[in-house]
Tab-separated table of C-alpha atoms in Angstrom:
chain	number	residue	atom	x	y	z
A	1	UNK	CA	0.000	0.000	0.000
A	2	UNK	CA	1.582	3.377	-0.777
A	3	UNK	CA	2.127	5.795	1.819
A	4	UNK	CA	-0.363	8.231	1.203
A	5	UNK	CA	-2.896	5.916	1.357
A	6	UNK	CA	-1.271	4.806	4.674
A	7	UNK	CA	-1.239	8.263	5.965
A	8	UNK	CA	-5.186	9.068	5.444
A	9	UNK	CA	-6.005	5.933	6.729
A	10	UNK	CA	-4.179	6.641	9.959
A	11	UNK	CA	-5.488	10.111	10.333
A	12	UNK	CA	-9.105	8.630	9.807
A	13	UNK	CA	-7.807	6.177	12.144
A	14	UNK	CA	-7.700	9.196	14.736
A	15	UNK	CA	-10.844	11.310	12.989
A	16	UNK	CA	-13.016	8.442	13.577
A	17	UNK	CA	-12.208	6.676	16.660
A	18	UNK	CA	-11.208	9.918	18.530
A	19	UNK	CA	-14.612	10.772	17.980
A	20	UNK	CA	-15.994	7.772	19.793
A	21	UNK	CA	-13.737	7.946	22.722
A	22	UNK	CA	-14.293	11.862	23.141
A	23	UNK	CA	-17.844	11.453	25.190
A	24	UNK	CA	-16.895	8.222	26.869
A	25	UNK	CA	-13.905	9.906	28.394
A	26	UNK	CA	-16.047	13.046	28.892
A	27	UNK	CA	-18.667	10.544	31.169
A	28	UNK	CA	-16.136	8.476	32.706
A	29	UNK	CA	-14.093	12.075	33.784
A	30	UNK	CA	-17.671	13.225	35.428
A	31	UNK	CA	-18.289	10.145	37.148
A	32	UNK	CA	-14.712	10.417	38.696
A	33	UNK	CA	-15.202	14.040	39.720
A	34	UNK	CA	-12.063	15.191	37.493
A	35	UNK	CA	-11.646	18.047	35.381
A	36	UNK	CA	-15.322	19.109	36.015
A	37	UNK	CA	-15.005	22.653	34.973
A	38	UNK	CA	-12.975	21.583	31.468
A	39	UNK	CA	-15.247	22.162	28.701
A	40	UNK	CA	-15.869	18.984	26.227
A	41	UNK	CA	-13.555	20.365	23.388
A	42	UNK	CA	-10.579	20.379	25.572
A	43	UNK	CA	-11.861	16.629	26.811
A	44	UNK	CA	-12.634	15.743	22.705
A	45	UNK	CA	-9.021	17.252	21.562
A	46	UNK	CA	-6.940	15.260	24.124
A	47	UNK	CA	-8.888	12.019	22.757
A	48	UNK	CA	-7.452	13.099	19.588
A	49	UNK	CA	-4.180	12.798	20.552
A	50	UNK	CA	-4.519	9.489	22.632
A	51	UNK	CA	-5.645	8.021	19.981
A	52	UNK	CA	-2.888	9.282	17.399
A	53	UNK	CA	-0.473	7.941	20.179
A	54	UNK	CA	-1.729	4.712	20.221
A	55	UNK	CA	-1.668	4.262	16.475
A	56	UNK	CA	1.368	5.565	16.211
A	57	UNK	CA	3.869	2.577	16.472
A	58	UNK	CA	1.574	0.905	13.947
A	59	UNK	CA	1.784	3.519	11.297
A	60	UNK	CA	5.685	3.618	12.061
A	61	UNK	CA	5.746	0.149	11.513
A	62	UNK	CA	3.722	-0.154	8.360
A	63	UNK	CA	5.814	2.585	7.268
A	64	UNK	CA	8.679	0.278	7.751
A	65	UNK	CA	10.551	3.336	9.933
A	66	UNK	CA	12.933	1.647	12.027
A	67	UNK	CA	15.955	3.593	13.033
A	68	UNK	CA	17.245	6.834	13.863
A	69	UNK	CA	17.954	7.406	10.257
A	70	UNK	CA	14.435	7.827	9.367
A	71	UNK	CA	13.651	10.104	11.764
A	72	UNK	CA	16.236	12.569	10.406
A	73	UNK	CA	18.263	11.718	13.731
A	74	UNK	CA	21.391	11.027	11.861
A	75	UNK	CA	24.172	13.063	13.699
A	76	UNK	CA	26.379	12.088	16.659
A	77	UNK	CA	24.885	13.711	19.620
A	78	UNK	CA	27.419	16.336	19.709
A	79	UNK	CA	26.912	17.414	16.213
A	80	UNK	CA	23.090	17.254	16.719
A	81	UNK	CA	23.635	19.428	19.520
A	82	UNK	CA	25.744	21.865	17.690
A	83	UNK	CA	23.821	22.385	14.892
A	84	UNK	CA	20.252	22.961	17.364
A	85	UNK	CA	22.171	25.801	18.905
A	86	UNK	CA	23.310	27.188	15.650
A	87	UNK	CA	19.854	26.951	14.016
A	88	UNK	CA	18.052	28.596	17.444
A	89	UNK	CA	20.923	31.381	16.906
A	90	UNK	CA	19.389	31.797	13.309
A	91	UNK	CA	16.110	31.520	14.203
A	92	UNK	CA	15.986	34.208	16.792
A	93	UNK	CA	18.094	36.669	14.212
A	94	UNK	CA	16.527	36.087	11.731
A	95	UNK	CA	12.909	36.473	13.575
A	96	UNK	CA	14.183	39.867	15.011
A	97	UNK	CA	14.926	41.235	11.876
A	98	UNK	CA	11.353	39.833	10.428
A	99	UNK	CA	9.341	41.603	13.398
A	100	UNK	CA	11.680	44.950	13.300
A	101	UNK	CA	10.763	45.389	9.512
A	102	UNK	CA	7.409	45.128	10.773
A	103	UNK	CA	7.580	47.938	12.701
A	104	UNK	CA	9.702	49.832	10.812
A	105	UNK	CA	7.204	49.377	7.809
A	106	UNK	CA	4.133	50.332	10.219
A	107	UNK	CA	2.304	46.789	10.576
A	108	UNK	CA	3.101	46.621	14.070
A	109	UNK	CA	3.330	49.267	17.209
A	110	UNK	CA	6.065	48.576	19.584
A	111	UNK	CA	5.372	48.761	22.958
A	112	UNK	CA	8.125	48.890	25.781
A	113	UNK	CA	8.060	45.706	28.042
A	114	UNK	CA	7.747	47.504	31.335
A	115	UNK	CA	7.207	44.553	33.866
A	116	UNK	CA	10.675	43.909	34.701
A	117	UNK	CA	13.412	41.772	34.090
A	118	UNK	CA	12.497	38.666	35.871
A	119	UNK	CA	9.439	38.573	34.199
A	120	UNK	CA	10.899	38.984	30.502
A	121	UNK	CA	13.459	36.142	31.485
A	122	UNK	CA	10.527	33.834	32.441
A	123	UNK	CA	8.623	34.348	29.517
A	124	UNK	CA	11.683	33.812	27.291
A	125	UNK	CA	12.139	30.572	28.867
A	126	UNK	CA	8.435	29.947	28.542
A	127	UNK	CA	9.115	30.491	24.921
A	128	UNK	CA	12.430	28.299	24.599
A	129	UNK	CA	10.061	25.292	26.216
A	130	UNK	CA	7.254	26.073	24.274
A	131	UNK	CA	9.803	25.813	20.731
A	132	UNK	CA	11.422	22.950	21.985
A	133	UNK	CA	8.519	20.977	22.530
A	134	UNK	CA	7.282	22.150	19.496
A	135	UNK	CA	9.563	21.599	17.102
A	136	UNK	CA	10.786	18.018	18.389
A	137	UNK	CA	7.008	17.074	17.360
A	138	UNK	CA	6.361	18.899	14.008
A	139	UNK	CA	9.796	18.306	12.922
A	140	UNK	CA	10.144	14.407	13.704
A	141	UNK	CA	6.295	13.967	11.963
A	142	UNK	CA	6.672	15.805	9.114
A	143	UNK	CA	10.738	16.284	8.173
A	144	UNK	CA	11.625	12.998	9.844
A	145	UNK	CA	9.076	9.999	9.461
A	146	UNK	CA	6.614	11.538	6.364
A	147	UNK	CA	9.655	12.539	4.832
A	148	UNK	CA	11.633	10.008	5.107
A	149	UNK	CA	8.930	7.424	4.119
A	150	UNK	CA	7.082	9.128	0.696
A	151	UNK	CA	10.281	10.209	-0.432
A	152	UNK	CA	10.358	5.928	-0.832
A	153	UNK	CA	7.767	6.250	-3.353
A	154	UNK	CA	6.988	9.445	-4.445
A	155	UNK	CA	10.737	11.056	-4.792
A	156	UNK	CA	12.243	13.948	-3.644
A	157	UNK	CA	10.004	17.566	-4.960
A	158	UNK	CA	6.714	15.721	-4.504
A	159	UNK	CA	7.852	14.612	-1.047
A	160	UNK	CA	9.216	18.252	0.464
A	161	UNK	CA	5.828	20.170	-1.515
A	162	UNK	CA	3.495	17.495	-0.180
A	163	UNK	CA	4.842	17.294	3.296
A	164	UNK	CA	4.959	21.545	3.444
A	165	UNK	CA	1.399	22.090	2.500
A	166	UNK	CA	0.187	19.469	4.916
A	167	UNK	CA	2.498	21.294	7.660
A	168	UNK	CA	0.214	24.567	6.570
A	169	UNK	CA	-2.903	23.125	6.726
A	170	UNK	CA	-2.366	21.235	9.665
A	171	UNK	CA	-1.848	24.929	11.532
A	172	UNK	CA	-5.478	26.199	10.464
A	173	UNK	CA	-7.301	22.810	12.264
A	174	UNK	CA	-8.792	23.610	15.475
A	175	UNK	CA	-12.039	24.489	16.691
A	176	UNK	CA	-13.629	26.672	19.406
A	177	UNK	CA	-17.075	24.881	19.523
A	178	UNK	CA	-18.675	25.229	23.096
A	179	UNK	CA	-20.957	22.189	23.508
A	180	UNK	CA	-23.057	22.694	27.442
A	181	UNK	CA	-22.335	19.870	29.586
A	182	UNK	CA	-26.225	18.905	29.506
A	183	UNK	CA	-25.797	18.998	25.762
A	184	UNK	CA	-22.619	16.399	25.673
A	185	UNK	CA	-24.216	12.551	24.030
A	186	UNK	CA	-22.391	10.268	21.745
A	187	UNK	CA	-22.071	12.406	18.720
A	188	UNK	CA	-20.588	15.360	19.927
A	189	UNK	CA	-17.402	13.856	19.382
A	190	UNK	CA	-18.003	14.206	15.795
A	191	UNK	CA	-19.332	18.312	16.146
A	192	UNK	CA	-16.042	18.852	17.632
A	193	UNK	CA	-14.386	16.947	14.535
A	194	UNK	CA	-16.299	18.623	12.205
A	195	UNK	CA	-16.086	22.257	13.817
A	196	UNK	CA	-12.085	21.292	14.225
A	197	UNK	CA	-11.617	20.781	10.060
A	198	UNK	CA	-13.495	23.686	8.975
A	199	UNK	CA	-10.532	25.679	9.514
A	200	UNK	CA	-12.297	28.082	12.215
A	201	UNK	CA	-9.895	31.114	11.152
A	202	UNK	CA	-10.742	31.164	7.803
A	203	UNK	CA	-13.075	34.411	8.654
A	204	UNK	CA	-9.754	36.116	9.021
A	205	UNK	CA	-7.202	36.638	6.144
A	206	UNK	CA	-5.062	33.536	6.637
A	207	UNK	CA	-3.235	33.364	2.872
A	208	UNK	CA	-0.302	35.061	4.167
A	209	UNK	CA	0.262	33.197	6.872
A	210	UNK	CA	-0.516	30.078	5.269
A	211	UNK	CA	2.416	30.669	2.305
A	212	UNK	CA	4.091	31.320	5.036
A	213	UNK	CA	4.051	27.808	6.860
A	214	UNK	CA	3.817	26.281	3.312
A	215	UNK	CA	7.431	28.053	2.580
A	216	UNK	CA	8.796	26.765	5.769
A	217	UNK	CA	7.918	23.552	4.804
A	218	UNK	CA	9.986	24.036	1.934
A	219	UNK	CA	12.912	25.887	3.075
A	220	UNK	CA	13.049	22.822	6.112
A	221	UNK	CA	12.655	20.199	3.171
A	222	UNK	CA	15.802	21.136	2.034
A	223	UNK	CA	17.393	21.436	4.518
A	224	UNK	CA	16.445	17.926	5.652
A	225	UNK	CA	17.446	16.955	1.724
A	226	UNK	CA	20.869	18.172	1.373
A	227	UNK	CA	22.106	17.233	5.559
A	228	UNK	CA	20.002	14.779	5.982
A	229	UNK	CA	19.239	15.180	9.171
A	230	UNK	CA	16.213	17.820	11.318
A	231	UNK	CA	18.936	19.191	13.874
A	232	UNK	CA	19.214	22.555	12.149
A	233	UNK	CA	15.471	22.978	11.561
A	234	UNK	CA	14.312	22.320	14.897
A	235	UNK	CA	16.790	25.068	16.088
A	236	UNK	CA	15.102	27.446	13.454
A	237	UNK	CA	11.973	25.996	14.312
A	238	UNK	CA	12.731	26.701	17.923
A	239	UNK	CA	14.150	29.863	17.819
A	240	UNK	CA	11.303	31.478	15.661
A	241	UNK	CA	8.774	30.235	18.754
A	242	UNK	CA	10.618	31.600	21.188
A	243	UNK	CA	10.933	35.121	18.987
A	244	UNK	CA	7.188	34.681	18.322
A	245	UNK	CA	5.995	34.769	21.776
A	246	UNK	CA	8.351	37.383	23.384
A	247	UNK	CA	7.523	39.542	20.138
A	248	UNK	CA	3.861	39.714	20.810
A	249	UNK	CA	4.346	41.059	24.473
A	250	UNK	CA	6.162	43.865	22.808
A	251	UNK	CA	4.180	44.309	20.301
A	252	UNK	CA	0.751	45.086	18.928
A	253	UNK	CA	-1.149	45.210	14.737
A	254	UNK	CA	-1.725	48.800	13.380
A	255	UNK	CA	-4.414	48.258	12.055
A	256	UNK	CA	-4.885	51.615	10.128
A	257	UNK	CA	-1.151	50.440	8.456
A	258	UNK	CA	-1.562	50.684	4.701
A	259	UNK	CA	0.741	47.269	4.574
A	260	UNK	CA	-1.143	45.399	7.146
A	261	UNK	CA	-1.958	42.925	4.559
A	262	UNK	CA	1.776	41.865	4.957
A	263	UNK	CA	0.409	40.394	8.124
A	264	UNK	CA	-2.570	38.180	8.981
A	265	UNK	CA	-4.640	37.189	12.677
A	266	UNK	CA	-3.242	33.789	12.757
A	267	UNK	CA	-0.031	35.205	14.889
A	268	UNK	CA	-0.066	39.032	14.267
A	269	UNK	CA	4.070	38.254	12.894
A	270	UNK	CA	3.059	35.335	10.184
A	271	UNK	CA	2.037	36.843	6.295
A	272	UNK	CA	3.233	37.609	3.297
A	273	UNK	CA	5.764	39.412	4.581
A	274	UNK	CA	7.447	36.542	6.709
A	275	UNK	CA	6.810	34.447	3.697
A	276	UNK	CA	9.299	37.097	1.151
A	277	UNK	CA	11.840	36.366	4.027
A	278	UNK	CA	11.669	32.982	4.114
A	279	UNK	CA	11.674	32.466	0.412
A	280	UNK	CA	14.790	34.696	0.474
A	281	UNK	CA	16.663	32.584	2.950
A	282	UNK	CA	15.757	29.034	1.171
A	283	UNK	CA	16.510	31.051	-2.129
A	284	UNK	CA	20.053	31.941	-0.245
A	285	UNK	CA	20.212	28.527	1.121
A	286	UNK	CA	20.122	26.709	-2.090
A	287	UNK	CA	22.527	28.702	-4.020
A	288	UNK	CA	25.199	28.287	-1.077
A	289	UNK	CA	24.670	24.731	-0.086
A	290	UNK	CA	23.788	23.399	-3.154
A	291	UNK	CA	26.296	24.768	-5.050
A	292	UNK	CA	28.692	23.427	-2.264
A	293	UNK	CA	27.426	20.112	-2.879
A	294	UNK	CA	27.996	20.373	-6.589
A	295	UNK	CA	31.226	21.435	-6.220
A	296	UNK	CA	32.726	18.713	-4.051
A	297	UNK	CA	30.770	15.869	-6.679
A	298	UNK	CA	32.677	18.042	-9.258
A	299	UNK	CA	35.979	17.726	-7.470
A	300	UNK	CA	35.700	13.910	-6.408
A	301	UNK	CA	35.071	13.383	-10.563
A	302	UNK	CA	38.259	15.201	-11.030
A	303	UNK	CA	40.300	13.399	-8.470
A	304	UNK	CA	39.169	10.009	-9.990
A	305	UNK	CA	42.146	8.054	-11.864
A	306	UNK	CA	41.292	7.743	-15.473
A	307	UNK	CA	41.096	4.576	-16.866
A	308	UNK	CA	43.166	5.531	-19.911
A	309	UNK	CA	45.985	7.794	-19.813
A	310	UNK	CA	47.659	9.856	-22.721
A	311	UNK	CA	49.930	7.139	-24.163
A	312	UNK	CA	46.828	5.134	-24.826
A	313	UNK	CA	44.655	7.129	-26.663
A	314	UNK	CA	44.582	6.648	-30.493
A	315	UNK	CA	46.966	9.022	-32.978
């Protein structure tokens, strides 16, 4: 079975059972007196995710991912190490610059952080955590096993476009249904599904931001192409987080801005402009370490001993 067809099945897999389990954990969380106040989407989302854990291994396994390798965990822990801090160093450069052109081209007011020290240190931490957590997940899913496993059949530009627009989309599902607790039965499970896919944001003007994501995708695919491993992009990944959530504390959309369509409400920082910058660096990135690449091949062909020298070629 190809991989596609291995991936839909799995995320049905979690769609449709998910759905099931949502109100039976809802009831059996009542009955225990736990989480009482938590509404049923919050109950309905984490049955999402148990199941997506549970079918996990399964997937990996019919995915025939079985080492390190295939998670884009490649590197000797040192390296690996090295090349997170270098990408976090990037990531929170390059996000600075992204979020000062913002406010130096009027999308965004800046607003002094004026509740001390301690406090900005805390949140910066909160935002290292938060990165870190998040891109160990979104970069093992999509730049280590999807990767790793259509690339099998499907080869390598249908594999890093394919894998980049499903990173987008999956950034626009989520719901905010609010289903009464008298209201919860058996099928409401299957509201919060269907409230979760119908990408809830799409009021708002979400085709920056989703270029955006779609672009990382990209820039990250090759990345993960040409080292072969996630280390760098989960630095990147990290660092732009971390940049994310100090920036809005500091931060706030002008909304009277005639370039405010350079940004969108998914994040107030993600849009078209983000998206120029990031095309720029993958642009940058492929012209340096590409034409690296080439140039070693190009030297190794050189180097090679020829298999007929001067005195035997013809008069």
């Amino acid at each position: 079975m190809k991989t596609i067809k291995k991936l839909f099945i799995y995320i049905l897999f979690i769609f449709i059972i998910g759905s099931f389990l949502a109100p039976i954990l809802y009831f059996s969380l009542q009955q225990l007196g736990l989480f009482i106040d938590c509404p049923f989407r919050r109950i309905a989302n984490r049955a999402f995710m148990l199941v997506a854990f549970i079918g996990l291994w399964p997937f990996l396994k019919s995915l025939n991912i079985t080492g390190r390798k295939d998670w884009g965990f490649n590197e000797r822990r040192k390296d690996f190490g090295t090349s997170v801090l270098k990408g976090l160093l990037f990531g929170l450069f390059s996000l600075i610059i992204i979020v000062a052109l913002e406010i130096l081209i009027g999308c965004l007011f800046y607003m002094p952080y004026n509740k001390g020290i301690t406090n900005f240190i805390l949140l910066s931490i909160s935002g290292l955590i938060s990165g870190i957590t998040i891109a160990l997940i979104e970069e093992s899913f999509f730049r280590g096993i999807l990767f790793s496993a259509i690339k099998k059949d499907k080869g390598l530009v249908f594999t890093i476009f394919f894998t980049s627009l499903l990173y987008a989309t999956a950034h626009f599902i989520g719901g905010d249904i609010k289903i009464p607790p008298e209201q919860v039965n058996f099928l409401s499970g299957f509201r919060v599904l269907l409230n979760s896919i119908s990408f809830s944001k799409s009021s708002e003007n979400i085709t920056g931001a989703f270029c955006c994501l779609t672009m990382i995708g990209i820039f990250f695919g090759m990345i993960r192409h040409y080292r072969g491993s996630i280390s760098l992009q989960i630095g990147i990944h990290t660092g732009w987080v971390m940049a994310i959530k100090v920036a809005r504390k500091i931060s706030d959309v002008n909304t009277n801005s005639p370039f405010d369509f350079l940004i969108c409400g998914y994040d107030d920082i993600t849009g078209f402009l983000a998206f120029y910058c990031v095309a720029a660096m993958a642009i940058c990135y492929l012209k340096i370490y590409a034409g690296k690449i080439t140039k070693t091949q190009q030297e190794k062909i050189n180097n090679k001993p020829q298999l007929f020298n001067e005195s035997h070629t013809e008069n």
